[in-house]
């Protein structure tokens, strides 16, 4: 038996023939080229998402400020945009209709879904985040609004420290300092209005934009802590459904109090709202998720905060609404630097956690081998 074993070992360690070596090298090059293609495709998706998000903000301000449209209804806009997420319930309903009630009931028993309380809390948080953002666009310039909203990454880290899901580190402290410094420069900096009809930065608008960023920080941490990846479609569909109910109640309250009187939108206004809802919310969020999977969380976070320079260029060059001094531009650079530091810190933390898990598994395997 021993000679056969030695022959087998010899066969295993024998060098590959030149033909097999060439084939293996070709396969390696093919996989590397495919990975590069996937990465480039992910970058293109993320770049398109950046343009869609800035375009969505431009559409919102056009809806508010254009005299031919003049539909200043942030609650109605938020309701319609968030309600589009209910389309994520359609795959489950389609499967239930195809498989029958019995099979659907068995699948539901095997798959533990999110609790109703979690869906309601996520809905309240997300609706507030979107409502304050849409309302802030009435009282801030596009570039300032984007800069303040992009500080949500910094607030996610701060909230994570507060609830214990993030760890204090030098990079994290740098992230917070850069983010807060950039926000202060954006608030204190002065812009010159070139277009008389363009929105002007007001303290109310800046507070609303910051409130939206803080709410997103709470939202992202709560979602990560309470919702599993396989539950996302159910949760997001539920968010769309409950947002419709919540928005309808708030619209009725706004009409009764006179804060936001109900008004049937014109065909143009409704078209803009639907376009904004699908492009700025549903489609762009899906493209962002695909882009993240094709690249990495670090690349996705940094790439999406290119909305800061893109919004400045759009505001000052394309729309020609405002001219900016060096102070808000410097604040934009600081916020972007804070986002990069936060993303790098998160990537290092994830790599350290994965290394610790792999080390524990290898230690358990070695312990099992010794036991045998």
Short mmCIF file of C-alpha atoms in Angstrom, two decimals:
data_model
loop_
_atom_site.label_atom_id
_atom_site.label_comp_id
_atom_site.label_asym_id
_atom_site.label_seq_id
_atom_site.Cartn_x
_atom_site.Cartn_y
_atom_site.Cartn_z
CA UNK A 1 0.00 0.00 0.00
CA UNK A 2 2.91 2.39 0.77
CA UNK A 3 4.40 2.45 -2.76
CA UNK A 4 0.99 3.21 -4.23
CA UNK A 5 0.65 6.12 -1.78
CA UNK A 6 4.08 7.45 -2.75
CA UNK A 7 3.18 7.18 -6.43
CA UNK A 8 0.00 9.08 -5.74
CA UNK A 9 1.94 11.83 -3.96
CA UNK A 10 4.38 11.98 -6.83
CA UNK A 11 1.53 12.39 -9.25
CA UNK A 12 0.04 15.17 -7.14
CA UNK A 13 3.25 17.20 -6.91
CA UNK A 14 4.34 16.58 -10.50
CA UNK A 15 4.69 19.84 -12.47
CA UNK A 16 2.02 20.72 -14.97
CA UNK A 17 2.74 20.21 -18.62
CA UNK A 18 3.44 23.35 -20.73
CA UNK A 19 0.01 23.05 -22.31
CA UNK A 20 -1.73 22.96 -18.93
CA UNK A 21 0.42 25.81 -17.63
CA UNK A 22 -0.56 27.95 -20.63
CA UNK A 23 -4.21 27.03 -20.11
CA UNK A 24 -4.05 27.92 -16.40
CA UNK A 25 -2.35 31.23 -17.16
CA UNK A 26 -4.97 32.02 -19.78
CA UNK A 27 -7.75 31.24 -17.31
CA UNK A 28 -6.11 33.50 -14.71
CA UNK A 29 -5.86 36.35 -17.22
CA UNK A 30 -9.48 35.82 -18.24
CA UNK A 31 -10.67 36.00 -14.64
CA UNK A 32 -8.56 39.10 -13.99
CA UNK A 33 -9.99 40.78 -17.09
CA UNK A 34 -13.52 39.85 -15.98
CA UNK A 35 -12.89 41.31 -12.52
CA UNK A 36 -11.57 44.53 -14.06
CA UNK A 37 -14.63 44.69 -16.29
CA UNK A 38 -16.93 44.17 -13.30
CA UNK A 39 -15.10 46.89 -11.37
CA UNK A 40 -15.34 49.36 -14.26
CA UNK A 41 -19.03 48.51 -14.64
CA UNK A 42 -19.54 49.19 -10.93
CA UNK A 43 -17.78 52.55 -11.22
CA UNK A 44 -20.00 53.51 -14.16
CA UNK A 45 -23.11 52.59 -12.15
CA UNK A 46 -21.94 54.66 -9.18
CA UNK A 47 -21.14 57.62 -11.43
CA UNK A 48 -24.64 57.41 -12.88
CA UNK A 49 -26.12 57.30 -9.37
CA UNK A 50 -24.21 60.48 -8.47
CA UNK A 51 -25.72 62.24 -11.48
CA UNK A 52 -29.20 60.89 -10.67
CA UNK A 53 -29.06 62.12 -7.07
CA UNK A 54 -27.96 65.61 -8.08
CA UNK A 55 -30.56 65.61 -10.87
CA UNK A 56 -33.21 64.59 -8.33
CA UNK A 57 -32.38 67.62 -6.16
CA UNK A 58 -32.51 69.89 -9.21
CA UNK A 59 -35.93 68.46 -10.10
CA UNK A 60 -37.19 69.10 -6.58
CA UNK A 61 -36.10 72.74 -6.63
CA UNK A 62 -37.60 73.12 -10.11
CA UNK A 63 -40.88 71.76 -8.74
CA UNK A 64 -40.82 74.36 -5.96
CA UNK A 65 -39.46 77.45 -7.72
CA UNK A 66 -40.49 77.31 -11.37
CA UNK A 67 -43.48 79.66 -11.84
CA UNK A 68 -45.06 77.34 -14.41
CA UNK A 69 -45.09 74.44 -11.91
CA UNK A 70 -45.00 76.09 -8.45
CA UNK A 71 -45.90 73.00 -6.44
CA UNK A 72 -44.44 73.61 -2.97
CA UNK A 73 -45.77 70.45 -1.36
CA UNK A 74 -42.84 68.66 0.34
CA UNK A 75 -45.13 66.28 2.23
CA UNK A 76 -46.91 65.19 -0.95
CA UNK A 77 -43.56 64.81 -2.73
CA UNK A 78 -42.10 62.75 0.12
CA UNK A 79 -45.19 60.53 0.26
CA UNK A 80 -45.08 59.77 -3.44
CA UNK A 81 -41.31 59.19 -3.54
CA UNK A 82 -41.18 56.90 -0.49
CA UNK A 83 -44.33 55.02 -1.51
CA UNK A 84 -42.57 53.84 -4.69
CA UNK A 85 -40.62 51.42 -2.45
CA UNK A 86 -43.80 49.33 -2.15
CA UNK A 87 -42.91 47.78 -5.52
CA UNK A 88 -40.51 45.54 -3.57
CA UNK A 89 -43.58 43.67 -2.28
CA UNK A 90 -44.56 42.62 -5.81
CA UNK A 91 -42.13 39.65 -6.14
CA UNK A 92 -43.53 38.06 -2.98
CA UNK A 93 -47.12 38.61 -4.11
CA UNK A 94 -46.32 37.17 -7.53
CA UNK A 95 -44.70 34.11 -5.95
CA UNK A 96 -47.73 33.61 -3.72
CA UNK A 97 -50.08 33.74 -6.70
CA UNK A 98 -47.93 31.28 -8.64
CA UNK A 99 -47.19 28.77 -5.88
CA UNK A 100 -50.53 28.84 -4.12
CA UNK A 101 -51.51 29.76 -0.62
CA UNK A 102 -50.27 26.52 0.98
CA UNK A 103 -46.76 26.79 -0.44
CA UNK A 104 -46.60 30.49 0.42
CA UNK A 105 -47.65 29.70 4.00
CA UNK A 106 -44.94 27.02 4.27
CA UNK A 107 -42.32 29.43 2.92
CA UNK A 108 -43.42 32.06 5.42
CA UNK A 109 -43.09 29.54 8.24
CA UNK A 110 -39.53 28.66 7.19
CA UNK A 111 -38.42 32.27 6.62
CA UNK A 112 -38.66 34.50 9.67
CA UNK A 113 -39.81 37.93 8.52
CA UNK A 114 -39.24 41.29 10.19
CA UNK A 115 -41.52 42.32 13.02
CA UNK A 116 -44.21 44.91 12.44
CA UNK A 117 -42.63 47.20 15.04
CA UNK A 118 -39.30 47.21 13.19
CA UNK A 119 -40.98 48.09 9.89
CA UNK A 120 -42.98 50.91 11.53
CA UNK A 121 -39.89 52.38 13.23
CA UNK A 122 -37.86 52.19 10.02
CA UNK A 123 -40.72 53.88 8.16
CA UNK A 124 -40.95 56.75 10.66
CA UNK A 125 -37.20 57.30 10.55
CA UNK A 126 -36.92 57.10 6.76
CA UNK A 127 -39.95 59.32 6.14
CA UNK A 128 -38.59 61.98 8.49
CA UNK A 129 -35.19 61.77 6.79
CA UNK A 130 -36.70 62.25 3.32
CA UNK A 131 -39.23 64.88 4.41
CA UNK A 132 -36.64 67.13 6.07
CA UNK A 133 -34.38 66.76 3.03
CA UNK A 134 -37.13 67.70 0.57
CA UNK A 135 -38.26 70.60 2.76
CA UNK A 136 -34.70 71.89 3.14
CA UNK A 137 -34.39 72.26 -0.64
CA UNK A 138 -36.90 75.12 -0.40
CA UNK A 139 -34.56 77.11 1.85
CA UNK A 140 -31.00 76.23 0.76
CA UNK A 141 -28.83 76.37 -2.32
CA UNK A 142 -28.32 73.05 -4.10
CA UNK A 143 -24.60 72.84 -3.29
CA UNK A 144 -24.99 73.76 0.39
CA UNK A 145 -27.83 71.29 0.79
CA UNK A 146 -25.79 68.48 -0.76
CA UNK A 147 -22.77 69.30 1.40
CA UNK A 148 -24.75 69.25 4.65
CA UNK A 149 -26.65 66.10 3.68
CA UNK A 150 -23.41 64.31 2.80
CA UNK A 151 -22.29 64.64 6.43
CA UNK A 152 -24.63 61.70 7.11
CA UNK A 153 -21.59 59.38 6.99
CA UNK A 154 -20.06 61.32 9.88
CA UNK A 155 -23.30 61.16 11.85
CA UNK A 156 -23.55 57.42 11.20
CA UNK A 157 -20.18 57.03 12.90
CA UNK A 158 -21.20 59.26 15.84
CA UNK A 159 -24.46 57.36 16.36
CA UNK A 160 -22.55 54.07 16.07
CA UNK A 161 -20.21 55.20 18.86
CA UNK A 162 -23.18 56.19 21.01
CA UNK A 163 -24.94 52.81 20.71
CA UNK A 164 -21.76 50.71 20.73
CA UNK A 165 -21.73 49.40 17.15
CA UNK A 166 -18.65 51.47 16.18
CA UNK A 167 -15.22 51.61 17.81
CA UNK A 168 -13.28 54.74 18.67
CA UNK A 169 -10.17 55.11 16.50
CA UNK A 170 -7.83 57.80 15.22
CA UNK A 171 -9.38 57.62 11.75
CA UNK A 172 -12.85 57.89 13.25
CA UNK A 173 -11.89 60.98 15.25
CA UNK A 174 -10.41 62.48 12.08
CA UNK A 175 -13.66 61.68 10.26
CA UNK A 176 -15.74 63.54 12.87
CA UNK A 177 -13.39 66.53 13.06
CA UNK A 178 -13.23 66.95 9.28
CA UNK A 179 -16.98 66.52 8.94
CA UNK A 180 -17.89 68.98 11.68
CA UNK A 181 -15.31 71.50 10.45
CA UNK A 182 -16.66 71.25 6.91
CA UNK A 183 -20.24 71.72 8.10
CA UNK A 184 -19.23 74.80 10.11
CA UNK A 185 -17.49 76.32 7.08
CA UNK A 186 -20.52 75.59 4.90
CA UNK A 187 -22.86 77.30 7.38
CA UNK A 188 -20.59 80.32 7.97
CA UNK A 189 -19.54 80.75 4.35
CA UNK A 190 -21.34 83.25 2.17
CA UNK A 191 -22.62 82.63 -1.34
CA UNK A 192 -23.54 85.28 -3.88
CA UNK A 193 -26.87 84.78 -5.62
CA UNK A 194 -26.43 85.22 -9.37
CA UNK A 195 -29.97 84.20 -10.35
CA UNK A 196 -32.53 86.35 -8.46
CA UNK A 197 -35.02 83.46 -8.41
CA UNK A 198 -32.51 80.97 -6.95
CA UNK A 199 -33.00 79.69 -3.37
CA UNK A 200 -31.02 81.44 -0.64
CA UNK A 201 -29.41 79.68 2.31
CA UNK A 202 -31.40 80.25 5.49
CA UNK A 203 -30.84 78.97 9.04
CA UNK A 204 -34.08 76.97 8.78
CA UNK A 205 -32.92 75.23 5.60
CA UNK A 206 -29.51 74.43 7.08
CA UNK A 207 -31.09 73.00 10.25
CA UNK A 208 -33.45 70.86 8.14
CA UNK A 209 -30.59 69.54 5.99
CA UNK A 210 -28.57 68.69 9.10
CA UNK A 211 -31.62 67.03 10.67
CA UNK A 212 -31.94 64.86 7.58
CA UNK A 213 -28.27 63.86 7.81
CA UNK A 214 -28.57 62.99 11.52
CA UNK A 215 -31.77 61.03 10.89
CA UNK A 216 -29.97 59.05 8.20
CA UNK A 217 -27.20 58.27 10.69
CA UNK A 218 -29.80 56.83 13.07
CA UNK A 219 -31.54 55.05 10.19
CA UNK A 220 -28.41 53.31 8.87
CA UNK A 221 -27.38 52.04 12.31
CA UNK A 222 -30.89 50.88 13.18
CA UNK A 223 -31.24 49.10 9.86
CA UNK A 224 -27.92 47.30 10.31
CA UNK A 225 -28.79 46.28 13.87
CA UNK A 226 -32.40 45.12 13.37
CA UNK A 227 -32.75 43.96 9.76
CA UNK A 228 -31.01 41.01 8.12
CA UNK A 229 -30.01 41.18 4.43
CA UNK A 230 -32.57 38.56 3.39
CA UNK A 231 -35.33 40.67 4.98
CA UNK A 232 -34.52 43.86 3.05
CA UNK A 233 -37.07 43.43 0.27
CA UNK A 234 -39.87 42.81 2.79
CA UNK A 235 -38.79 45.72 4.99
CA UNK A 236 -38.40 48.11 2.07
CA UNK A 237 -41.74 47.11 0.62
CA UNK A 238 -43.34 47.61 4.03
CA UNK A 239 -41.69 51.02 4.29
CA UNK A 240 -43.31 52.00 0.99
CA UNK A 241 -46.74 50.81 2.13
CA UNK A 242 -46.62 52.44 5.58
CA UNK A 243 -45.15 55.63 4.08
CA UNK A 244 -48.25 55.89 1.91
CA UNK A 245 -50.49 55.62 4.98
CA UNK A 246 -48.35 57.99 7.06
CA UNK A 247 -48.06 60.51 4.24
CA UNK A 248 -51.82 60.49 3.63
CA UNK A 249 -52.43 61.23 7.33
CA UNK A 250 -49.86 64.05 7.35
CA UNK A 251 -51.28 65.53 4.14
CA UNK A 252 -54.76 65.56 5.70
CA UNK A 253 -53.34 67.20 8.84
CA UNK A 254 -51.47 69.77 6.76
CA UNK A 255 -54.65 70.61 4.86
CA UNK A 256 -56.75 70.99 8.01
CA UNK A 257 -54.18 73.22 9.71
CA UNK A 258 -53.41 75.22 6.58
CA UNK A 259 -49.68 74.43 6.75
CA UNK A 260 -49.79 72.56 3.44
CA UNK A 261 -53.21 72.89 1.77
CA UNK A 262 -54.10 69.96 -0.43
CA UNK A 263 -53.86 70.68 -4.13
CA UNK A 264 -54.19 68.36 -7.12
CA UNK A 265 -50.88 68.57 -9.01
CA UNK A 266 -50.85 69.56 -12.64
CA UNK A 267 -49.81 67.02 -15.24
CA UNK A 268 -46.33 68.54 -15.38
CA UNK A 269 -45.94 68.55 -11.59
CA UNK A 270 -47.14 64.95 -11.30
CA UNK A 271 -44.74 63.85 -14.04
CA UNK A 272 -41.83 65.52 -12.23
CA UNK A 273 -42.80 63.90 -8.93
CA UNK A 274 -43.07 60.42 -10.46
CA UNK A 275 -39.79 60.86 -12.33
CA UNK A 276 -38.15 62.05 -9.13
CA UNK A 277 -39.57 59.14 -7.15
CA UNK A 278 -38.41 56.39 -9.48
CA UNK A 279 -35.11 57.87 -10.67
CA UNK A 280 -34.09 59.56 -7.44
CA UNK A 281 -35.21 56.79 -5.10
CA UNK A 282 -36.09 53.32 -6.41
CA UNK A 283 -33.86 52.97 -9.49
CA UNK A 284 -30.90 54.88 -8.08
CA UNK A 285 -30.96 52.85 -4.82
CA UNK A 286 -30.95 49.59 -6.79
CA UNK A 287 -28.09 50.83 -8.99
CA UNK A 288 -26.18 51.89 -5.88
CA UNK A 289 -26.54 48.40 -4.39
CA UNK A 290 -25.33 46.79 -7.63
CA UNK A 291 -22.41 49.21 -7.86
CA UNK A 292 -21.39 48.42 -4.29
CA UNK A 293 -21.39 44.67 -5.00
CA UNK A 294 -19.30 45.17 -8.15
CA UNK A 295 -16.72 47.36 -6.38
CA UNK A 296 -16.48 47.63 -2.58
CA UNK A 297 -18.14 49.54 0.28
CA UNK A 298 -15.15 51.91 0.45
CA UNK A 299 -15.29 52.75 -3.25
CA UNK A 300 -19.09 53.12 -3.15
CA UNK A 301 -19.01 55.50 -0.17
CA UNK A 302 -16.29 57.70 -1.63
CA UNK A 303 -17.79 57.68 -5.12
CA UNK A 304 -21.27 58.68 -3.98
CA UNK A 305 -19.92 61.67 -2.09
CA UNK A 306 -18.74 63.03 -5.40
CA UNK A 307 -22.23 64.55 -5.28
CA UNK A 308 -20.53 67.40 -3.36
CA UNK A 309 -18.28 68.68 -6.18
CA UNK A 310 -20.87 67.77 -8.83
CA UNK A 311 -23.53 69.83 -7.04
CA UNK A 312 -21.15 72.81 -6.72
CA UNK A 313 -20.39 72.65 -10.45
CA UNK A 314 -24.08 72.24 -11.27
CA UNK A 315 -25.07 75.17 -9.06
CA UNK A 316 -22.35 77.60 -10.16
CA UNK A 317 -21.64 76.60 -13.78
CA UNK A 318 -24.64 74.72 -15.22
CA UNK A 319 -27.56 76.47 -13.49
CA UNK A 320 -25.60 79.67 -12.73
CA UNK A 321 -27.56 80.28 -9.56
CA UNK A 322 -24.78 81.11 -7.08
CA UNK A 323 -21.13 82.15 -6.90
CA UNK A 324 -19.15 80.75 -3.96
CA UNK A 325 -16.19 81.98 -1.97
CA UNK A 326 -13.33 79.77 -0.81
CA UNK A 327 -14.97 79.11 2.59
CA UNK A 328 -17.81 76.79 1.48
CA UNK A 329 -15.48 75.22 -1.10
CA UNK A 330 -13.00 74.46 1.69
CA UNK A 331 -15.85 73.07 3.77
CA UNK A 332 -16.78 70.75 0.91
CA UNK A 333 -13.19 69.46 0.80
CA UNK A 334 -13.23 68.83 4.56
CA UNK A 335 -16.53 66.93 4.46
CA UNK A 336 -15.26 64.82 1.56
CA UNK A 337 -12.05 64.08 3.49
CA UNK A 338 -14.11 63.08 6.52
CA UNK A 339 -16.16 60.69 4.40
CA UNK A 340 -12.99 59.07 3.03
CA UNK A 341 -11.55 58.65 6.54
CA UNK A 342 -14.80 57.14 7.77
CA UNK A 343 -14.95 54.70 4.87
CA UNK A 344 -11.32 53.62 5.34
CA UNK A 345 -11.90 53.15 9.08
CA UNK A 346 -14.98 51.00 8.39
CA UNK A 347 -13.09 48.87 5.87
CA UNK A 348 -10.24 48.29 8.34
CA UNK A 349 -12.70 47.32 11.07
CA UNK A 350 -14.43 44.81 8.79
CA UNK A 351 -11.08 43.35 7.70
CA UNK A 352 -10.00 43.00 11.35
CA UNK A 353 -13.28 41.30 12.28
CA UNK A 354 -12.98 38.87 9.35
CA UNK A 355 -9.38 38.09 10.29
CA UNK A 356 -10.38 37.40 13.88
CA UNK A 357 -13.20 35.08 12.76
CA UNK A 358 -10.91 33.17 10.39
CA UNK A 359 -8.29 32.85 13.14
CA UNK A 360 -10.89 31.47 15.54
CA UNK A 361 -12.11 28.95 12.94
CA UNK A 362 -8.56 27.80 12.16
CA UNK A 363 -7.84 27.44 15.88
CA UNK A 364 -10.97 25.33 16.31
CA UNK A 365 -9.98 23.15 13.34
CA UNK A 366 -6.48 22.58 14.76
CA UNK A 367 -7.97 21.72 18.13
CA UNK A 368 -10.26 19.18 16.47
CA UNK A 369 -7.34 17.63 14.59
CA UNK A 370 -5.36 17.21 17.82
CA UNK A 371 -8.37 15.61 19.46
CA UNK A 372 -8.58 13.07 16.65
#
